Amino acid sequence: MAVWSKATPTTSTQLPKHVAESGGLNLLKRVGTAVVLIPIVLILVLRAPVPVLAIVAGIIALLATDEFLKLSQAYDVRPIRKPTYVYIALFFVLLAINPGHDKPLLSTAIMLYGTGFAAVLAPFVFLSIGMRRYVLREAFLAAAVSTTAFTYIALPLGMLVQLREQWAGALFVLYVLLVVWAGDIFAYFVGRSVGRHLMSPRVSPKKTWEGALASVAASVIVGALLFGHARQVSQFFLDLHLIQARDGMFGSQNPTLTPILILSILVNIAAQLGDLVESLIKRGAGVKDSGALLPGHGGMLDRIDALLFAAPVVWFYASWRVLQ
């Protein structure tokens, strides 16, 4: 993993040639990876059966968890690896065989109680396993890291899977992805071009308030456009046989604009916090990226960090609509 440079950042507007070339190459890799992955993700979200989506989300969760456990080693933690992988894998297997796939109310209720039970059970499981450690002082931190991996990575991705099962689920999953992606893209380019006021230099030296405000604006615009034209978007995907009627919004089902604007702001703030939290973890570990799995993006955790905070916000909103 690449170590953070301790050199003082230059204030000159003229970057060294090798730095500029490296930045350009990284941008090309970033765009290339996105061009390949985004269509795959959209097809999975819109078309794949929920059990398939659960398995894919489980694989992503395991990859991100592996990176997270490796990061924890920089904090002098010897993680509990195999039991953590098994616990998370079992969670997604249960999501895949959830009997309420075609019943939004039942599926949401099962998710609500099931995730609560799994989150409460996790520390007991990992602390009990930690008792087997030869050095007992390792047990508590190792169990804490495993519990955090489950609640920080697995639960939000599980919520995203269950969101797909709710009324207009495909549209809501598409919404959270587009809002997060739009915010991330605008924050990146606006921050690089006109960003001057640093947001959190100790945690993430490149993030600026200008980029953050552009990110919020982009998310709000994309959210408003998507739900403002929800019927047309739903009909478009229905005509392409990418969704079923229950997965979209038609006629009077469209939510009013004000809640969507507020939701988009909250989702964007959550996404930016998710990005900062992962930066905090990496900064404390002394690394730049969580891994090198995705060219131009770093590791899997680097790619989904914002989504891990944003997905629960949308899930709670959609669940409230189902359960009320």
mmCIF file of C-alpha atoms in Angstrom:
data_model
loop_
_atom_site.group_PDB
_atom_site.id
_atom_site.type_symbol
_atom_site.label_atom_id
_atom_site.label_comp_id
_atom_site.label_asym_id
_atom_site.label_seq_id
_atom_site.Cartn_x
_atom_site.Cartn_y
_atom_site.Cartn_z
ATOM 1 C CA MET A 1 0.000 0.000 0.000
ATOM 2 C CA ALA A 2 1.252 3.469 -0.836
ATOM 3 C CA VAL A 3 2.396 5.522 2.133
ATOM 4 C CA TRP A 4 1.285 9.124 2.545
ATOM 5 C CA SER A 5 4.040 11.569 1.702
ATOM 6 C CA LYS A 6 5.128 13.734 4.624
ATOM 7 C CA ALA A 7 6.509 16.425 2.352
ATOM 8 C CA THR A 8 4.893 19.838 2.515
ATOM 9 C CA PRO A 9 2.540 20.265 -0.466
ATOM 10 C CA THR A 10 3.687 22.809 -3.011
ATOM 11 C CA THR A 11 1.795 26.065 -3.359
ATOM 12 C CA SER A 12 3.006 26.706 -6.887
ATOM 13 C CA THR A 13 0.500 26.593 -9.713
ATOM 14 C CA GLN A 14 3.116 24.902 -11.926
ATOM 15 C CA LEU A 15 3.338 21.243 -11.009
ATOM 16 C CA PRO A 16 6.439 19.226 -11.906
ATOM 17 C CA LYS A 17 6.076 17.448 -15.248
ATOM 18 C CA HIS A 18 6.183 13.940 -13.772
ATOM 19 C CA VAL A 19 3.496 14.894 -11.223
ATOM 20 C CA ALA A 20 1.215 16.324 -13.916
ATOM 21 C CA GLU A 21 1.714 13.245 -16.099
ATOM 22 C CA SER A 22 1.009 10.962 -13.154
ATOM 23 C CA GLY A 23 -2.175 12.873 -12.367
ATOM 24 C CA GLY A 24 -3.326 12.672 -15.982
ATOM 25 C CA LEU A 25 -2.652 8.941 -16.132
ATOM 26 C CA ASN A 26 -4.529 8.412 -12.877
ATOM 27 C CA LEU A 27 -7.499 10.358 -14.252
ATOM 28 C CA LEU A 28 -7.537 8.201 -17.397
ATOM 29 C CA LYS A 29 -7.468 5.048 -15.268
ATOM 30 C CA ARG A 30 -10.261 6.447 -13.086
ATOM 31 C CA VAL A 31 -12.476 7.244 -16.075
ATOM 32 C CA GLY A 32 -11.671 3.939 -17.800
ATOM 33 C CA THR A 33 -12.581 1.911 -14.710
ATOM 34 C CA ALA A 34 -15.832 3.861 -14.329
ATOM 35 C CA VAL A 35 -16.769 3.328 -17.996
ATOM 36 C CA VAL A 36 -16.380 -0.431 -17.545
ATOM 37 C CA LEU A 37 -17.997 -0.800 -14.126
ATOM 38 C CA ILE A 38 -20.973 1.586 -14.285
ATOM 39 C CA PRO A 39 -22.944 -0.331 -16.988
ATOM 40 C CA ILE A 40 -22.322 -3.604 -15.131
ATOM 41 C CA VAL A 41 -23.516 -2.095 -11.852
ATOM 42 C CA LEU A 42 -26.635 -0.600 -13.458
ATOM 43 C CA ILE A 43 -27.615 -3.888 -15.113
ATOM 44 C CA LEU A 44 -27.152 -5.728 -11.810
ATOM 45 C CA VAL A 45 -29.189 -3.154 -9.912
ATOM 46 C CA LEU A 46 -32.028 -2.984 -12.430
ATOM 47 C CA ARG A 47 -32.225 -6.462 -13.884
ATOM 48 C CA ALA A 48 -30.589 -9.058 -11.646
ATOM 49 C CA PRO A 49 -32.827 -11.106 -9.316
ATOM 50 C CA VAL A 50 -32.478 -10.051 -5.685
ATOM 51 C CA PRO A 51 -30.662 -13.274 -4.637
ATOM 52 C CA VAL A 52 -28.029 -12.632 -7.325
ATOM 53 C CA LEU A 53 -27.714 -9.020 -6.193
ATOM 54 C CA ALA A 54 -27.273 -10.238 -2.601
ATOM 55 C CA ILE A 55 -24.448 -12.588 -3.588
ATOM 56 C CA VAL A 56 -22.671 -9.870 -5.593
ATOM 57 C CA ALA A 57 -23.065 -7.426 -2.690
ATOM 58 C CA GLY A 58 -21.682 -10.108 -0.387
ATOM 59 C CA ILE A 59 -18.582 -10.509 -2.552
ATOM 60 C CA ILE A 60 -18.065 -6.742 -2.568
ATOM 61 C CA ALA A 61 -18.509 -6.678 1.216
ATOM 62 C CA LEU A 62 -15.921 -9.429 1.682
ATOM 63 C CA LEU A 63 -13.398 -7.660 -0.561
ATOM 64 C CA ALA A 64 -13.885 -4.375 1.294
ATOM 65 C CA THR A 65 -13.721 -6.171 4.643
ATOM 66 C CA ASP A 66 -10.426 -7.797 3.702
ATOM 67 C CA GLU A 67 -9.001 -4.329 2.974
ATOM 68 C CA PHE A 68 -10.442 -2.985 6.230
ATOM 69 C CA LEU A 69 -8.872 -5.772 8.271
ATOM 70 C CA LYS A 70 -5.523 -5.136 6.592
ATOM 71 C CA LEU A 71 -5.810 -1.452 7.501
ATOM 72 C CA SER A 72 -6.464 -2.416 11.124
ATOM 73 C CA GLN A 73 -3.044 -4.068 11.285
ATOM 74 C CA ALA A 74 -1.470 -0.615 11.039
ATOM 75 C CA TYR A 75 -3.175 0.107 14.377
ATOM 76 C CA ASP A 76 -1.372 -2.884 15.957
ATOM 77 C CA VAL A 77 -4.493 -5.034 15.747
ATOM 78 C CA ARG A 78 -4.269 -8.717 14.871
ATOM 79 C CA PRO A 79 -7.718 -9.143 13.286
ATOM 80 C CA ILE A 80 -10.006 -12.151 13.587
ATOM 81 C CA ARG A 81 -10.109 -12.922 9.883
ATOM 82 C CA LYS A 82 -11.920 -16.156 9.056
ATOM 83 C CA PRO A 83 -14.792 -15.769 11.572
ATOM 84 C CA THR A 84 -15.380 -12.229 10.286
ATOM 85 C CA TYR A 85 -15.590 -13.435 6.689
ATOM 86 C CA VAL A 86 -17.921 -16.265 7.697
ATOM 87 C CA TYR A 87 -20.218 -13.968 9.701
ATOM 88 C CA ILE A 88 -20.519 -11.483 6.835
ATOM 89 C CA ALA A 89 -20.940 -14.200 4.202
ATOM 90 C CA LEU A 90 -23.695 -15.835 6.248
ATOM 91 C CA PHE A 91 -25.485 -12.488 6.511
ATOM 92 C CA PHE A 92 -25.643 -12.143 2.726
ATOM 93 C CA VAL A 93 -26.646 -15.781 2.241
ATOM 94 C CA LEU A 94 -29.611 -15.131 4.523
ATOM 95 C CA LEU A 95 -30.434 -12.028 2.495
ATOM 96 C CA ALA A 96 -30.335 -14.121 -0.671
ATOM 97 C CA ILE A 97 -32.805 -16.695 0.684
ATOM 98 C CA ASN A 98 -35.063 -14.130 2.363
ATOM 99 C CA PRO A 99 -38.636 -15.512 1.979
ATOM 100 C CA GLY A 100 -40.130 -12.035 1.605
ATOM 101 C CA HIS A 101 -38.583 -11.067 -1.740
ATOM 102 C CA ASP A 102 -41.952 -10.358 -3.355
ATOM 103 C CA LYS A 103 -43.530 -8.860 -0.228
ATOM 104 C CA PRO A 104 -42.034 -5.418 0.526
ATOM 105 C CA LEU A 105 -43.649 -5.088 3.958
ATOM 106 C CA LEU A 106 -42.508 -8.541 5.124
ATOM 107 C CA SER A 107 -39.035 -8.120 3.622
ATOM 108 C CA THR A 108 -38.569 -4.724 5.276
ATOM 109 C CA ALA A 109 -39.733 -6.022 8.662
ATOM 110 C CA ILE A 110 -37.381 -9.025 8.427
ATOM 111 C CA MET A 111 -34.503 -6.706 7.497
ATOM 112 C CA LEU A 112 -35.276 -4.319 10.350
ATOM 113 C CA TYR A 113 -35.347 -7.014 13.032
ATOM 114 C CA GLY A 114 -32.698 -9.217 11.425
ATOM 115 C CA THR A 115 -30.050 -6.519 11.074
ATOM 116 C CA GLY A 116 -30.702 -5.311 14.612
ATOM 117 C CA PHE A 117 -30.232 -8.825 15.970
ATOM 118 C CA ALA A 118 -27.112 -9.443 13.848
ATOM 119 C CA ALA A 119 -25.538 -6.148 14.948
ATOM 120 C CA VAL A 120 -26.198 -6.893 18.643
ATOM 121 C CA LEU A 121 -24.981 -10.475 18.287
ATOM 122 C CA ALA A 122 -21.721 -9.553 16.512
ATOM 123 C CA PRO A 123 -19.731 -8.304 19.545
ATOM 124 C CA PHE A 124 -20.743 -11.375 21.581
ATOM 125 C CA VAL A 125 -19.603 -13.692 18.788
ATOM 126 C CA PHE A 126 -16.268 -12.004 18.188
ATOM 127 C CA LEU A 127 -15.470 -11.439 21.873
ATOM 128 C CA SER A 128 -16.191 -15.112 22.531
ATOM 129 C CA ILE A 129 -13.859 -16.094 19.700
ATOM 130 C CA GLY A 130 -11.279 -13.649 21.050
ATOM 131 C CA MET A 131 -11.079 -15.647 24.276
ATOM 132 C CA ARG A 132 -9.054 -18.234 22.367
ATOM 133 C CA ARG A 133 -6.253 -15.748 21.761
ATOM 134 C CA TYR A 134 -2.998 -16.623 23.478
ATOM 135 C CA VAL A 135 -2.401 -12.919 24.187
ATOM 136 C CA LEU A 136 -5.651 -11.838 25.813
ATOM 137 C CA ARG A 137 -4.980 -8.118 25.414
ATOM 138 C CA GLU A 138 -5.433 -8.633 21.653
ATOM 139 C CA ALA A 139 -8.971 -9.965 22.002
ATOM 140 C CA PHE A 140 -10.909 -6.769 22.661
ATOM 141 C CA LEU A 141 -9.483 -4.697 19.793
ATOM 142 C CA ALA A 142 -9.713 -7.619 17.373
ATOM 143 C CA ALA A 143 -13.378 -8.185 18.276
ATOM 144 C CA ALA A 144 -14.078 -4.448 18.000
ATOM 145 C CA VAL A 145 -12.575 -4.322 14.501
ATOM 146 C CA SER A 146 -14.620 -7.345 13.360
ATOM 147 C CA THR A 147 -17.822 -5.864 14.777
ATOM 148 C CA THR A 148 -17.079 -2.551 13.076
ATOM 149 C CA ALA A 149 -16.417 -4.336 9.776
ATOM 150 C CA PHE A 150 -19.874 -5.877 9.959
ATOM 151 C CA THR A 151 -21.751 -2.717 10.927
ATOM 152 C CA TYR A 152 -19.683 -0.362 8.783
ATOM 153 C CA ILE A 153 -19.489 -2.432 5.588
ATOM 154 C CA ALA A 154 -21.896 -5.378 5.568
ATOM 155 C CA LEU A 155 -25.019 -3.738 7.028
ATOM 156 C CA PRO A 156 -25.145 -0.761 4.604
ATOM 157 C CA LEU A 157 -24.623 -3.029 1.590
ATOM 158 C CA GLY A 158 -27.309 -5.341 2.968
ATOM 159 C CA MET A 159 -29.662 -2.367 3.226
ATOM 160 C CA LEU A 160 -28.957 -1.589 -0.413
ATOM 161 C CA VAL A 161 -29.958 -5.136 -1.363
ATOM 162 C CA GLN A 162 -33.164 -4.969 0.664
ATOM 163 C CA LEU A 163 -33.938 -1.529 -0.780
ATOM 164 C CA ARG A 164 -34.155 -3.271 -4.150
ATOM 165 C CA GLU A 165 -37.007 -5.416 -2.767
ATOM 166 C CA GLN A 166 -39.139 -2.466 -1.709
ATOM 167 C CA TRP A 167 -41.768 -0.648 -3.724
ATOM 168 C CA ALA A 168 -40.018 1.140 -6.633
ATOM 169 C CA GLY A 169 -36.833 -0.441 -5.285
ATOM 170 C CA ALA A 170 -34.868 -0.368 -8.537
ATOM 171 C CA LEU A 171 -35.520 3.340 -8.906
ATOM 172 C CA PHE A 172 -34.464 4.062 -5.330
ATOM 173 C CA VAL A 173 -31.226 2.077 -5.711
ATOM 174 C CA LEU A 174 -30.572 3.884 -8.997
ATOM 175 C CA TYR A 175 -31.285 7.153 -7.195
ATOM 176 C CA VAL A 176 -28.750 6.608 -4.407
ATOM 177 C CA LEU A 177 -26.079 5.510 -6.887
ATOM 178 C CA LEU A 178 -26.600 8.477 -9.224
ATOM 179 C CA VAL A 179 -26.758 11.006 -6.384
ATOM 180 C CA VAL A 180 -23.544 9.682 -4.829
ATOM 181 C CA TRP A 181 -21.743 9.436 -8.183
ATOM 182 C CA ALA A 182 -22.821 12.936 -9.254
ATOM 183 C CA GLY A 183 -21.692 14.406 -5.938
ATOM 184 C CA ASP A 184 -18.359 12.597 -6.128
ATOM 185 C CA ILE A 185 -17.661 13.680 -9.716
ATOM 186 C CA PHE A 186 -18.482 17.347 -9.140
ATOM 187 C CA ALA A 187 -16.554 17.462 -5.873
ATOM 188 C CA TYR A 188 -13.517 16.006 -7.645
ATOM 189 C CA PHE A 189 -13.457 18.328 -10.655
ATOM 190 C CA VAL A 190 -14.646 21.532 -8.973
ATOM 191 C CA GLY A 191 -12.313 20.935 -6.049
ATOM 192 C CA ARG A 192 -9.356 20.423 -8.394
ATOM 193 C CA SER A 193 -10.133 23.454 -10.555
ATOM 194 C CA VAL A 194 -11.401 26.188 -8.195
ATOM 195 C CA GLY A 195 -11.089 24.729 -4.696
ATOM 196 C CA ARG A 196 -9.207 27.038 -2.332
ATOM 197 C CA HIS A 197 -10.628 26.555 1.168
ATOM 198 C CA LEU A 198 -9.689 23.218 2.697
ATOM 199 C CA MET A 199 -12.442 21.309 4.449
ATOM 200 C CA SER A 200 -10.451 18.970 6.660
ATOM 201 C CA PRO A 201 -6.734 19.222 5.887
ATOM 202 C CA ARG A 202 -5.675 16.784 8.614
ATOM 203 C CA VAL A 203 -8.027 14.052 7.410
ATOM 204 C CA SER A 204 -8.268 14.669 3.663
ATOM 205 C CA PRO A 205 -5.854 17.356 2.403
ATOM 206 C CA LYS A 206 -7.415 17.664 -1.066
ATOM 207 C CA LYS A 207 -11.055 18.171 -0.095
ATOM 208 C CA THR A 208 -12.327 21.750 -0.274
ATOM 209 C CA TRP A 209 -15.503 23.558 0.702
ATOM 210 C CA GLU A 210 -15.964 24.642 -2.919
ATOM 211 C CA GLY A 211 -15.940 21.009 -3.991
ATOM 212 C CA ALA A 212 -18.307 20.069 -1.155
ATOM 213 C CA LEU A 213 -20.856 22.732 -2.136
ATOM 214 C CA ALA A 214 -20.641 21.699 -5.789
ATOM 215 C CA SER A 215 -21.193 18.124 -4.668
ATOM 216 C CA VAL A 216 -24.372 19.038 -2.773
ATOM 217 C CA ALA A 217 -25.691 21.037 -5.739
ATOM 218 C CA ALA A 218 -25.028 18.187 -8.165
ATOM 219 C CA SER A 219 -26.753 15.633 -5.934
ATOM 220 C CA VAL A 220 -29.813 17.835 -5.490
ATOM 221 C CA ILE A 221 -30.096 18.483 -9.233
ATOM 222 C CA VAL A 222 -29.718 14.804 -10.146
ATOM 223 C CA GLY A 223 -32.194 13.711 -7.447
ATOM 224 C CA ALA A 224 -34.752 16.301 -8.544
ATOM 225 C CA LEU A 225 -34.392 15.397 -12.219
ATOM 226 C CA LEU A 226 -34.695 11.665 -11.574
ATOM 227 C CA PHE A 227 -37.849 11.861 -9.483
ATOM 228 C CA GLY A 228 -39.249 14.796 -11.440
ATOM 229 C CA HIS A 229 -39.239 12.466 -14.451
ATOM 230 C CA ALA A 230 -39.730 9.225 -12.518
ATOM 231 C CA ARG A 231 -42.605 8.052 -14.704
ATOM 232 C CA GLN A 232 -40.681 8.565 -17.945
ATOM 233 C CA VAL A 233 -37.516 6.974 -16.510
ATOM 234 C CA SER A 234 -39.496 4.001 -15.212
ATOM 235 C CA GLN A 235 -41.263 3.544 -18.539
ATOM 236 C CA PHE A 236 -37.919 3.714 -20.378
ATOM 237 C CA PHE A 237 -36.429 0.912 -18.293
ATOM 238 C CA LEU A 238 -39.680 -1.065 -18.449
ATOM 239 C CA ASP A 239 -39.675 -0.879 -22.254
ATOM 240 C CA LEU A 240 -36.100 -2.198 -22.250
ATOM 241 C CA HIS A 241 -37.237 -5.067 -19.984
ATOM 242 C CA LEU A 242 -34.693 -4.008 -17.360
ATOM 243 C CA ILE A 243 -37.296 -3.621 -14.599
ATOM 244 C CA GLN A 244 -40.725 -4.894 -13.706
ATOM 245 C CA ALA A 245 -43.688 -2.602 -13.061
ATOM 246 C CA ARG A 246 -43.301 -2.878 -9.270
ATOM 247 C CA ASP A 247 -39.699 -1.646 -9.524
ATOM 248 C CA GLY A 248 -40.581 1.763 -10.989
ATOM 249 C CA MET A 249 -42.881 4.718 -10.369
ATOM 250 C CA PHE A 250 -45.920 5.337 -12.487
ATOM 251 C CA GLY A 251 -48.669 7.954 -12.419
ATOM 252 C CA SER A 252 -49.555 9.372 -9.008
ATOM 253 C CA GLN A 253 -46.901 7.295 -7.250
ATOM 254 C CA ASN A 254 -44.272 9.999 -7.760
ATOM 255 C CA PRO A 255 -43.149 11.576 -4.452
ATOM 256 C CA THR A 256 -43.442 15.337 -4.074
ATOM 257 C CA LEU A 257 -40.335 17.366 -4.839
ATOM 258 C CA THR A 258 -39.647 18.884 -1.399
ATOM 259 C CA PRO A 259 -38.942 15.564 0.413
ATOM 260 C CA ILE A 260 -36.666 14.501 -2.455
ATOM 261 C CA LEU A 261 -34.670 17.744 -2.270
ATOM 262 C CA ILE A 262 -34.211 17.302 1.486
ATOM 263 C CA LEU A 263 -33.369 13.621 1.047
ATOM 264 C CA SER A 264 -30.796 14.429 -1.660
ATOM 265 C CA ILE A 265 -29.065 16.931 0.623
ATOM 266 C CA LEU A 266 -28.975 14.406 3.481
ATOM 267 C CA VAL A 267 -27.712 11.651 1.190
ATOM 268 C CA ASN A 268 -24.951 13.892 -0.129
ATOM 269 C CA ILE A 269 -23.863 14.969 3.360
ATOM 270 C CA ALA A 270 -23.830 11.333 4.466
ATOM 271 C CA ALA A 271 -21.795 10.376 1.383
ATOM 272 C CA GLN A 272 -19.218 13.087 2.025
ATOM 273 C CA LEU A 273 -18.964 12.019 5.662
ATOM 274 C CA GLY A 274 -18.456 8.436 4.512
ATOM 275 C CA ASP A 275 -15.610 9.567 2.300
ATOM 276 C CA LEU A 276 -14.032 11.522 5.169
ATOM 277 C CA VAL A 277 -14.397 8.645 7.621
ATOM 278 C CA GLU A 278 -12.560 6.284 5.298
ATOM 279 C CA SER A 279 -9.896 8.948 4.792
ATOM 280 C CA LEU A 280 -9.575 9.156 8.567
ATOM 281 C CA ILE A 281 -9.029 5.398 8.805
ATOM 282 C CA LYS A 282 -6.460 5.427 6.002
ATOM 283 C CA ARG A 283 -4.727 8.522 7.337
ATOM 284 C CA GLY A 284 -4.370 6.927 10.741
ATOM 285 C CA ALA A 285 -3.001 3.792 9.093
ATOM 286 C CA GLY A 286 -0.516 5.839 7.067
ATOM 287 C CA VAL A 287 -1.746 4.735 3.631
ATOM 288 C CA LYS A 288 -3.178 6.530 0.608
ATOM 289 C CA ASP A 289 -5.522 3.796 -0.694
ATOM 290 C CA SER A 290 -7.227 0.849 0.968
ATOM 291 C CA GLY A 291 -5.979 -1.393 -1.840
ATOM 292 C CA ALA A 292 -5.142 -1.543 -5.535
ATOM 293 C CA LEU A 293 -8.021 -3.615 -6.896
ATOM 294 C CA LEU A 294 -9.582 -0.892 -9.075
ATOM 295 C CA PRO A 295 -7.213 1.129 -11.327
ATOM 296 C CA GLY A 296 -7.513 4.845 -10.619
ATOM 297 C CA HIS A 297 -9.818 4.273 -7.654
ATOM 298 C CA GLY A 298 -7.657 2.300 -5.227
ATOM 299 C CA GLY A 299 -9.365 -0.526 -3.368
ATOM 300 C CA MET A 300 -12.952 -1.679 -3.114
ATOM 301 C CA LEU A 301 -13.415 0.218 0.145
ATOM 302 C CA ASP A 302 -12.210 3.395 -1.592
ATOM 303 C CA ARG A 303 -14.930 2.936 -4.208
ATOM 304 C CA ILE A 304 -17.865 2.291 -1.841
ATOM 305 C CA ASP A 305 -16.902 4.480 1.154
ATOM 306 C CA ALA A 306 -19.468 7.187 0.350
ATOM 307 C CA LEU A 307 -22.174 4.618 -0.426
ATOM 308 C CA LEU A 308 -21.745 2.981 2.990
ATOM 309 C CA PHE A 309 -23.055 6.124 4.695
ATOM 310 C CA ALA A 310 -25.530 7.150 1.989
ATOM 311 C CA ALA A 311 -27.354 3.822 1.537
ATOM 312 C CA PRO A 312 -28.786 3.680 5.100
ATOM 313 C CA VAL A 313 -30.266 7.180 4.681
ATOM 314 C CA VAL A 314 -32.214 6.147 1.570
ATOM 315 C CA TRP A 315 -33.120 2.786 3.119
ATOM 316 C CA PHE A 316 -34.662 4.445 6.174
ATOM 317 C CA TYR A 317 -36.635 6.847 3.972
ATOM 318 C CA ALA A 318 -37.930 4.085 1.700
ATOM 319 C CA SER A 319 -38.674 1.820 4.682
ATOM 320 C CA TRP A 320 -40.643 4.581 6.369
ATOM 321 C CA ARG A 321 -42.774 4.845 3.211
ATOM 322 C CA VAL A 322 -43.380 1.058 3.275
ATOM 323 C CA LEU A 323 -44.072 0.739 6.988
ATOM 324 C CA GLN A 324 -46.178 3.841 7.580
#
